[in-house]
Amino acid sequence: MSDATQQQVKERGFLDRYFEITKRGSTIGTEVRGGLVTFVTMAYIVILNPIILSGKEDIAGNILDFGQVSAATALAAGVMTILFGIVSRLPFAFAAGLGINAFLAFSVVQEVTWPEAMAIVIINGLLIVLLAATGLRRMIFDAVPVQLKLAITVGIGFFIAFIGFVNSGFVDSTGQSSPPVGLGPSGVGFIATIPTVIFVVTLVLTGILVAKKVKGGILIGLVSGTLIAVIVEAIWKIGPKFADDGSLNPGGWSLTEPVLQGNPFAIPDLGLVGAVSFDFGKVGVVTVIMLVFTLLFTNFFDAMGTMTGLSREAQLADEKGNFPRIKSALVVEGVGAVVGGGTSSSSTTVFIESGAGIGEGARTGLANIVTGVVFLLAMFFTPLTQIVPTEVAAAALVIVGAMMMSQISNIDLGDFRVLLPVFLTAAVMPLSYSIANGIGAGFISWVLIHAFTGRAKQVHWLLWIVSLGFVIFFARGPIEALLGV
């Protein structure tokens, strides 16, 4: 055996031992494949996050630059994904949290400036780190009944599939009160665009590959769908849905167009890194507290729910829903908010799209290393990250959603005290487009239905406190109005 071969065996041995690759039934090749799949399904965030954050004026009339937000988004995602993979050794990738970024863009900056908004994100992250480091976050996690943990996995499955259907144009808003959504663009009732047809083709092809247990089935499906999209675009010149001049092309590609435009290489502008201000002198303390509270609740339970669901899908959770290195995972997730705020890319948190890589076979933090490195490279090759159309990536999300939904078979639904909270958890997530909302509905209904049916003593005291917190969370609008915020 040559020296080079011996060194390669030695390196693989270290990776295997550190990440427990063999122990978890995986291989280095599978982890690399899973990491790539996760990136492909998450790459849209490099475009979507700046779409949400940039161009929105804060209270002082300032806006964030699109290119700077895009670079900061990729940087934060890459750094946090690698850090989480190394520390927690789990295949949960990180990026700017959807929902939180919208809350910042449409609510928070109506009260404060962008630098102050990012400071609030950092405060939120520090509080999460404190809760995790002291063990309180783990205590809350342990207080959740196993049935609700399984329901969270099922709900995330429905949610991630719904995201896929919406992103692909397969399901869309009708613009009416009833029905609110329908099949096809504007809910017309039929599939009317080529990009959506390619989504269906990719979904069926990937489904067949997964059903036949083909190694790399999801990745093969994504690559095949992208190649089809590139060929179709080259022939028919479909173009993007939203043109540069602001005109609308209803049959166009959603966020990313399958064509390479201009130079694939670009130097990232990281001018937003460190653009943070903790000077809240122009706003009241109560306002800052309510903004932090809302961010904290959303960030805290979105991440907890996502990690619960992903660990189940990766078969890394025990019968109580606990997974390896849970404390470090919860601490590092809080650090993600700090990093996201510090880079002005919004809170960086665990992404449910990581389920695509898990579906491909990823079981360890090595997959995260791969995903994170590609995110860092994406800062320099932004045009290349846009080649995979959203409609193709959406097919993988639906496949993974179906996989996660299978966990419902592990829940005994014979008792209505269990059935109703499980149903509300799973239903509210996709219908309200929020993991936190689904968890809140499940927690509150679990506490109330057990309390009024003679089972109050079976409810952990922490679940009572958290449920009360969710009541305040859901009623925060009237509470803010009452306090004059």
JSON list of C-alpha atoms in Angstrom, two decimals, residues 239-379:
[
{"chain": "A", "resi": 239, "resn": "GLY", "atom": "CA", "xyz": [-37.84, 33.72, -19.14]},
{"chain": "A", "resi": 240, "resn": "PRO", "atom": "CA", "xyz": [-38.35, 34.74, -15.50]},
{"chain": "A", "resi": 241, "resn": "LYS", "atom": "CA", "xyz": [-41.74, 35.41, -13.93]},
{"chain": "A", "resi": 242, "resn": "PHE", "atom": "CA", "xyz": [-40.66, 38.90, -12.89]},
{"chain": "A", "resi": 243, "resn": "ALA", "atom": "CA", "xyz": [-38.69, 40.79, -15.56]},
{"chain": "A", "resi": 244, "resn": "ASP", "atom": "CA", "xyz": [-36.09, 43.45, -14.81]},
{"chain": "A", "resi": 245, "resn": "ASP", "atom": "CA", "xyz": [-38.47, 46.16, -16.04]},
{"chain": "A", "resi": 246, "resn": "GLY", "atom": "CA", "xyz": [-41.08, 45.08, -13.47]},
{"chain": "A", "resi": 247, "resn": "SER", "atom": "CA", "xyz": [-43.41, 43.38, -15.96]},
{"chain": "A", "resi": 248, "resn": "LEU", "atom": "CA", "xyz": [-45.05, 40.06, -15.08]},
{"chain": "A", "resi": 249, "resn": "ASN", "atom": "CA", "xyz": [-44.63, 36.87, -17.10]},
{"chain": "A", "resi": 250, "resn": "PRO", "atom": "CA", "xyz": [-47.22, 34.47, -15.57]},
{"chain": "A", "resi": 251, "resn": "GLY", "atom": "CA", "xyz": [-45.69, 31.42, -17.25]},
{"chain": "A", "resi": 252, "resn": "GLY", "atom": "CA", "xyz": [-42.11, 32.20, -16.29]},
{"chain": "A", "resi": 253, "resn": "TRP", "atom": "CA", "xyz": [-39.67, 30.67, -13.84]},
{"chain": "A", "resi": 254, "resn": "SER", "atom": "CA", "xyz": [-40.22, 31.64, -10.23]},
{"chain": "A", "resi": 255, "resn": "LEU", "atom": "CA", "xyz": [-37.06, 32.73, -8.37]},
{"chain": "A", "resi": 256, "resn": "THR", "atom": "CA", "xyz": [-34.26, 31.28, -10.47]},
{"chain": "A", "resi": 257, "resn": "GLU", "atom": "CA", "xyz": [-33.99, 30.88, -14.24]},
{"chain": "A", "resi": 258, "resn": "PRO", "atom": "CA", "xyz": [-32.16, 27.76, -15.59]},
{"chain": "A", "resi": 259, "resn": "VAL", "atom": "CA", "xyz": [-29.62, 29.68, -17.63]},
{"chain": "A", "resi": 260, "resn": "LEU", "atom": "CA", "xyz": [-26.13, 31.00, -16.92]},
{"chain": "A", "resi": 261, "resn": "GLN", "atom": "CA", "xyz": [-26.11, 34.78, -17.23]},
{"chain": "A", "resi": 262, "resn": "GLY", "atom": "CA", "xyz": [-22.85, 36.73, -17.48]},
{"chain": "A", "resi": 263, "resn": "ASN", "atom": "CA", "xyz": [-19.67, 35.87, -15.62]},
{"chain": "A", "resi": 264, "resn": "PRO", "atom": "CA", "xyz": [-20.18, 32.95, -13.20]},
{"chain": "A", "resi": 265, "resn": "PHE", "atom": "CA", "xyz": [-17.58, 34.46, -10.86]},
{"chain": "A", "resi": 266, "resn": "ALA", "atom": "CA", "xyz": [-18.22, 37.47, -8.62]},
{"chain": "A", "resi": 267, "resn": "ILE", "atom": "CA", "xyz": [-16.36, 38.97, -5.65]},
{"chain": "A", "resi": 268, "resn": "PRO", "atom": "CA", "xyz": [-18.79, 39.09, -2.68]},
{"chain": "A", "resi": 269, "resn": "ASP", "atom": "CA", "xyz": [-19.50, 42.42, -1.01]},
{"chain": "A", "resi": 270, "resn": "LEU", "atom": "CA", "xyz": [-19.51, 41.84, 2.76]},
{"chain": "A", "resi": 271, "resn": "GLY", "atom": "CA", "xyz": [-20.14, 45.47, 3.69]},
{"chain": "A", "resi": 272, "resn": "LEU", "atom": "CA", "xyz": [-23.10, 44.57, 5.93]},
{"chain": "A", "resi": 273, "resn": "VAL", "atom": "CA", "xyz": [-21.02, 42.46, 8.31]},
{"chain": "A", "resi": 274, "resn": "GLY", "atom": "CA", "xyz": [-20.96, 44.25, 11.66]},
{"chain": "A", "resi": 275, "resn": "ALA", "atom": "CA", "xyz": [-23.53, 46.90, 10.63]},
{"chain": "A", "resi": 276, "resn": "VAL", "atom": "CA", "xyz": [-25.34, 46.70, 13.99]},
{"chain": "A", "resi": 277, "resn": "SER", "atom": "CA", "xyz": [-26.47, 49.34, 16.48]},
{"chain": "A", "resi": 278, "resn": "PHE", "atom": "CA", "xyz": [-27.64, 48.81, 20.06]},
{"chain": "A", "resi": 279, "resn": "ASP", "atom": "CA", "xyz": [-28.73, 52.44, 20.43]},
{"chain": "A", "resi": 280, "resn": "PHE", "atom": "CA", "xyz": [-32.49, 52.13, 21.07]},
{"chain": "A", "resi": 281, "resn": "GLY", "atom": "CA", "xyz": [-32.83, 55.66, 22.46]},
{"chain": "A", "resi": 282, "resn": "LYS", "atom": "CA", "xyz": [-35.55, 56.65, 19.98]},
{"chain": "A", "resi": 283, "resn": "VAL", "atom": "CA", "xyz": [-37.88, 53.75, 20.80]},
{"chain": "A", "resi": 284, "resn": "GLY", "atom": "CA", "xyz": [-39.47, 52.71, 24.07]},
{"chain": "A", "resi": 285, "resn": "VAL", "atom": "CA", "xyz": [-38.23, 49.84, 26.21]},
{"chain": "A", "resi": 286, "resn": "VAL", "atom": "CA", "xyz": [-41.63, 48.13, 25.95]},
{"chain": "A", "resi": 287, "resn": "THR", "atom": "CA", "xyz": [-41.41, 48.18, 22.16]},
{"chain": "A", "resi": 288, "resn": "VAL", "atom": "CA", "xyz": [-37.97, 46.56, 22.19]},
{"chain": "A", "resi": 289, "resn": "ILE", "atom": "CA", "xyz": [-39.13, 43.94, 24.71]},
{"chain": "A", "resi": 290, "resn": "MET", "atom": "CA", "xyz": [-42.17, 42.97, 22.60]},
{"chain": "A", "resi": 291, "resn": "LEU", "atom": "CA", "xyz": [-40.05, 42.73, 19.45]},
{"chain": "A", "resi": 292, "resn": "VAL", "atom": "CA", "xyz": [-37.48, 40.56, 21.22]},
{"chain": "A", "resi": 293, "resn": "PHE", "atom": "CA", "xyz": [-40.25, 38.40, 22.75]},
{"chain": "A", "resi": 294, "resn": "THR", "atom": "CA", "xyz": [-41.84, 37.75, 19.35]},
{"chain": "A", "resi": 295, "resn": "LEU", "atom": "CA", "xyz": [-38.50, 36.89, 17.75]},
{"chain": "A", "resi": 296, "resn": "LEU", "atom": "CA", "xyz": [-37.51, 34.70, 20.70]},
{"chain": "A", "resi": 297, "resn": "PHE", "atom": "CA", "xyz": [-40.69, 32.66, 20.64]},
{"chain": "A", "resi": 298, "resn": "THR", "atom": "CA", "xyz": [-40.64, 32.17, 16.88]},
{"chain": "A", "resi": 299, "resn": "ASN", "atom": "CA", "xyz": [-36.92, 31.34, 16.74]},
{"chain": "A", "resi": 300, "resn": "PHE", "atom": "CA", "xyz": [-37.00, 29.11, 19.84]},
{"chain": "A", "resi": 301, "resn": "PHE", "atom": "CA", "xyz": [-39.86, 26.84, 18.84]},
{"chain": "A", "resi": 302, "resn": "ASP", "atom": "CA", "xyz": [-39.31, 26.86, 15.07]},
{"chain": "A", "resi": 303, "resn": "ALA", "atom": "CA", "xyz": [-35.80, 25.50, 15.62]},
{"chain": "A", "resi": 304, "resn": "MET", "atom": "CA", "xyz": [-36.83, 23.05, 18.34]},
{"chain": "A", "resi": 305, "resn": "GLY", "atom": "CA", "xyz": [-39.63, 21.69, 16.18]},
{"chain": "A", "resi": 306, "resn": "THR", "atom": "CA", "xyz": [-37.44, 21.43, 13.10]},
{"chain": "A", "resi": 307, "resn": "MET", "atom": "CA", "xyz": [-34.66, 19.58, 14.91]},
{"chain": "A", "resi": 308, "resn": "THR", "atom": "CA", "xyz": [-37.23, 17.23, 16.43]},
{"chain": "A", "resi": 309, "resn": "GLY", "atom": "CA", "xyz": [-38.63, 16.39, 13.03]},
{"chain": "A", "resi": 310, "resn": "LEU", "atom": "CA", "xyz": [-35.27, 16.04, 11.29]},
{"chain": "A", "resi": 311, "resn": "SER", "atom": "CA", "xyz": [-33.82, 13.81, 14.01]},
{"chain": "A", "resi": 312, "resn": "ARG", "atom": "CA", "xyz": [-36.83, 11.51, 13.67]},
{"chain": "A", "resi": 313, "resn": "GLU", "atom": "CA", "xyz": [-36.45, 11.43, 9.91]},
{"chain": "A", "resi": 314, "resn": "ALA", "atom": "CA", "xyz": [-32.74, 10.62, 10.26]},
{"chain": "A", "resi": 315, "resn": "GLN", "atom": "CA", "xyz": [-33.59, 7.85, 12.74]},
{"chain": "A", "resi": 316, "resn": "LEU", "atom": "CA", "xyz": [-31.31, 9.47, 15.31]},
{"chain": "A", "resi": 317, "resn": "ALA", "atom": "CA", "xyz": [-33.97, 10.10, 17.97]},
{"chain": "A", "resi": 318, "resn": "ASP", "atom": "CA", "xyz": [-34.81, 7.69, 20.78]},
{"chain": "A", "resi": 319, "resn": "GLU", "atom": "CA", "xyz": [-38.33, 6.72, 21.85]},
{"chain": "A", "resi": 320, "resn": "LYS", "atom": "CA", "xyz": [-38.66, 10.02, 23.77]},
{"chain": "A", "resi": 321, "resn": "GLY", "atom": "CA", "xyz": [-37.55, 12.12, 20.80]},
{"chain": "A", "resi": 322, "resn": "ASN", "atom": "CA", "xyz": [-34.09, 12.94, 22.19]},
{"chain": "A", "resi": 323, "resn": "PHE", "atom": "CA", "xyz": [-31.18, 12.97, 19.75]},
{"chain": "A", "resi": 324, "resn": "PRO", "atom": "CA", "xyz": [-27.35, 12.95, 20.13]},
{"chain": "A", "resi": 325, "resn": "ARG", "atom": "CA", "xyz": [-25.63, 16.05, 21.53]},
{"chain": "A", "resi": 326, "resn": "ILE", "atom": "CA", "xyz": [-28.94, 17.82, 21.99]},
{"chain": "A", "resi": 327, "resn": "LYS", "atom": "CA", "xyz": [-27.57, 20.46, 24.37]},
{"chain": "A", "resi": 328, "resn": "SER", "atom": "CA", "xyz": [-24.77, 21.52, 22.04]},
{"chain": "A", "resi": 329, "resn": "ALA", "atom": "CA", "xyz": [-27.25, 21.56, 19.15]},
{"chain": "A", "resi": 330, "resn": "LEU", "atom": "CA", "xyz": [-29.58, 23.90, 21.05]},
{"chain": "A", "resi": 331, "resn": "VAL", "atom": "CA", "xyz": [-26.69, 26.19, 22.05]},
{"chain": "A", "resi": 332, "resn": "VAL", "atom": "CA", "xyz": [-25.22, 26.41, 18.54]},
{"chain": "A", "resi": 333, "resn": "GLU", "atom": "CA", "xyz": [-28.67, 27.14, 17.12]},
{"chain": "A", "resi": 334, "resn": "GLY", "atom": "CA", "xyz": [-28.80, 30.21, 19.35]},
{"chain": "A", "resi": 335, "resn": "VAL", "atom": "CA", "xyz": [-25.37, 31.24, 18.09]},
{"chain": "A", "resi": 336, "resn": "GLY", "atom": "CA", "xyz": [-26.90, 31.15, 14.60]},
{"chain": "A", "resi": 337, "resn": "ALA", "atom": "CA", "xyz": [-29.16, 34.06, 15.50]},
{"chain": "A", "resi": 338, "resn": "VAL", "atom": "CA", "xyz": [-26.17, 36.01, 16.77]},
{"chain": "A", "resi": 339, "resn": "VAL", "atom": "CA", "xyz": [-24.22, 35.35, 13.56]},
{"chain": "A", "resi": 340, "resn": "GLY", "atom": "CA", "xyz": [-27.25, 36.18, 11.41]},
{"chain": "A", "resi": 341, "resn": "GLY", "atom": "CA", "xyz": [-27.79, 39.48, 13.19]},
{"chain": "A", "resi": 342, "resn": "GLY", "atom": "CA", "xyz": [-24.08, 40.29, 13.09]},
{"chain": "A", "resi": 343, "resn": "THR", "atom": "CA", "xyz": [-24.02, 39.81, 9.30]},
{"chain": "A", "resi": 344, "resn": "SER", "atom": "CA", "xyz": [-27.35, 41.64, 8.76]},
{"chain": "A", "resi": 345, "resn": "SER", "atom": "CA", "xyz": [-28.79, 38.56, 7.06]},
{"chain": "A", "resi": 346, "resn": "SER", "atom": "CA", "xyz": [-31.51, 37.92, 9.69]},
{"chain": "A", "resi": 347, "resn": "SER", "atom": "CA", "xyz": [-31.52, 35.08, 12.21]},
{"chain": "A", "resi": 348, "resn": "THR", "atom": "CA", "xyz": [-29.72, 32.01, 10.87]},
{"chain": "A", "resi": 349, "resn": "THR", "atom": "CA", "xyz": [-31.42, 28.83, 12.03]},
{"chain": "A", "resi": 350, "resn": "VAL", "atom": "CA", "xyz": [-31.81, 25.15, 11.19]},
{"chain": "A", "resi": 351, "resn": "PHE", "atom": "CA", "xyz": [-33.56, 24.64, 7.84]},
{"chain": "A", "resi": 352, "resn": "ILE", "atom": "CA", "xyz": [-36.29, 22.09, 7.25]},
{"chain": "A", "resi": 353, "resn": "GLU", "atom": "CA", "xyz": [-34.89, 21.58, 3.73]},
{"chain": "A", "resi": 354, "resn": "SER", "atom": "CA", "xyz": [-32.12, 19.61, 5.45]},
{"chain": "A", "resi": 355, "resn": "GLY", "atom": "CA", "xyz": [-34.64, 16.79, 5.26]},
{"chain": "A", "resi": 356, "resn": "ALA", "atom": "CA", "xyz": [-33.80, 16.46, 1.55]},
{"chain": "A", "resi": 357, "resn": "GLY", "atom": "CA", "xyz": [-30.21, 15.51, 2.39]},
{"chain": "A", "resi": 358, "resn": "ILE", "atom": "CA", "xyz": [-31.43, 13.21, 5.15]},
{"chain": "A", "resi": 359, "resn": "GLY", "atom": "CA", "xyz": [-33.76, 11.59, 2.65]},
{"chain": "A", "resi": 360, "resn": "GLU", "atom": "CA", "xyz": [-30.70, 11.04, 0.47]},
{"chain": "A", "resi": 361, "resn": "GLY", "atom": "CA", "xyz": [-29.02, 9.22, 3.36]},
{"chain": "A", "resi": 362, "resn": "ALA", "atom": "CA", "xyz": [-27.15, 11.92, 5.31]},
{"chain": "A", "resi": 363, "resn": "ARG", "atom": "CA", "xyz": [-26.84, 11.00, 8.98]},
{"chain": "A", "resi": 364, "resn": "THR", "atom": "CA", "xyz": [-23.85, 12.96, 10.30]},
{"chain": "A", "resi": 365, "resn": "GLY", "atom": "CA", "xyz": [-22.28, 16.40, 10.51]},
{"chain": "A", "resi": 366, "resn": "LEU", "atom": "CA", "xyz": [-20.02, 15.56, 7.57]},
{"chain": "A", "resi": 367, "resn": "ALA", "atom": "CA", "xyz": [-22.96, 16.31, 5.28]},
{"chain": "A", "resi": 368, "resn": "ASN", "atom": "CA", "xyz": [-23.12, 19.74, 6.93]},
{"chain": "A", "resi": 369, "resn": "ILE", "atom": "CA", "xyz": [-19.47, 20.35, 6.14]},
{"chain": "A", "resi": 370, "resn": "VAL", "atom": "CA", "xyz": [-20.19, 19.71, 2.47]},
{"chain": "A", "resi": 371, "resn": "THR", "atom": "CA", "xyz": [-23.29, 21.94, 2.46]},
{"chain": "A", "resi": 372, "resn": "GLY", "atom": "CA", "xyz": [-21.48, 24.72, 4.33]},
{"chain": "A", "resi": 373, "resn": "VAL", "atom": "CA", "xyz": [-18.44, 24.70, 2.05]},
{"chain": "A", "resi": 374, "resn": "VAL", "atom": "CA", "xyz": [-20.67, 24.93, -1.04]},
{"chain": "A", "resi": 375, "resn": "PHE", "atom": "CA", "xyz": [-22.53, 27.87, 0.56]},
{"chain": "A", "resi": 376, "resn": "LEU", "atom": "CA", "xyz": [-19.20, 29.65, 1.07]},
{"chain": "A", "resi": 377, "resn": "LEU", "atom": "CA", "xyz": [-18.24, 28.94, -2.54]},
{"chain": "A", "resi": 378, "resn": "ALA", "atom": "CA", "xyz": [-21.66, 30.24, -3.59]},
{"chain": "A", "resi": 379, "resn": "MET", "atom": "CA", "xyz": [-20.59, 33.72, -2.46]}
]
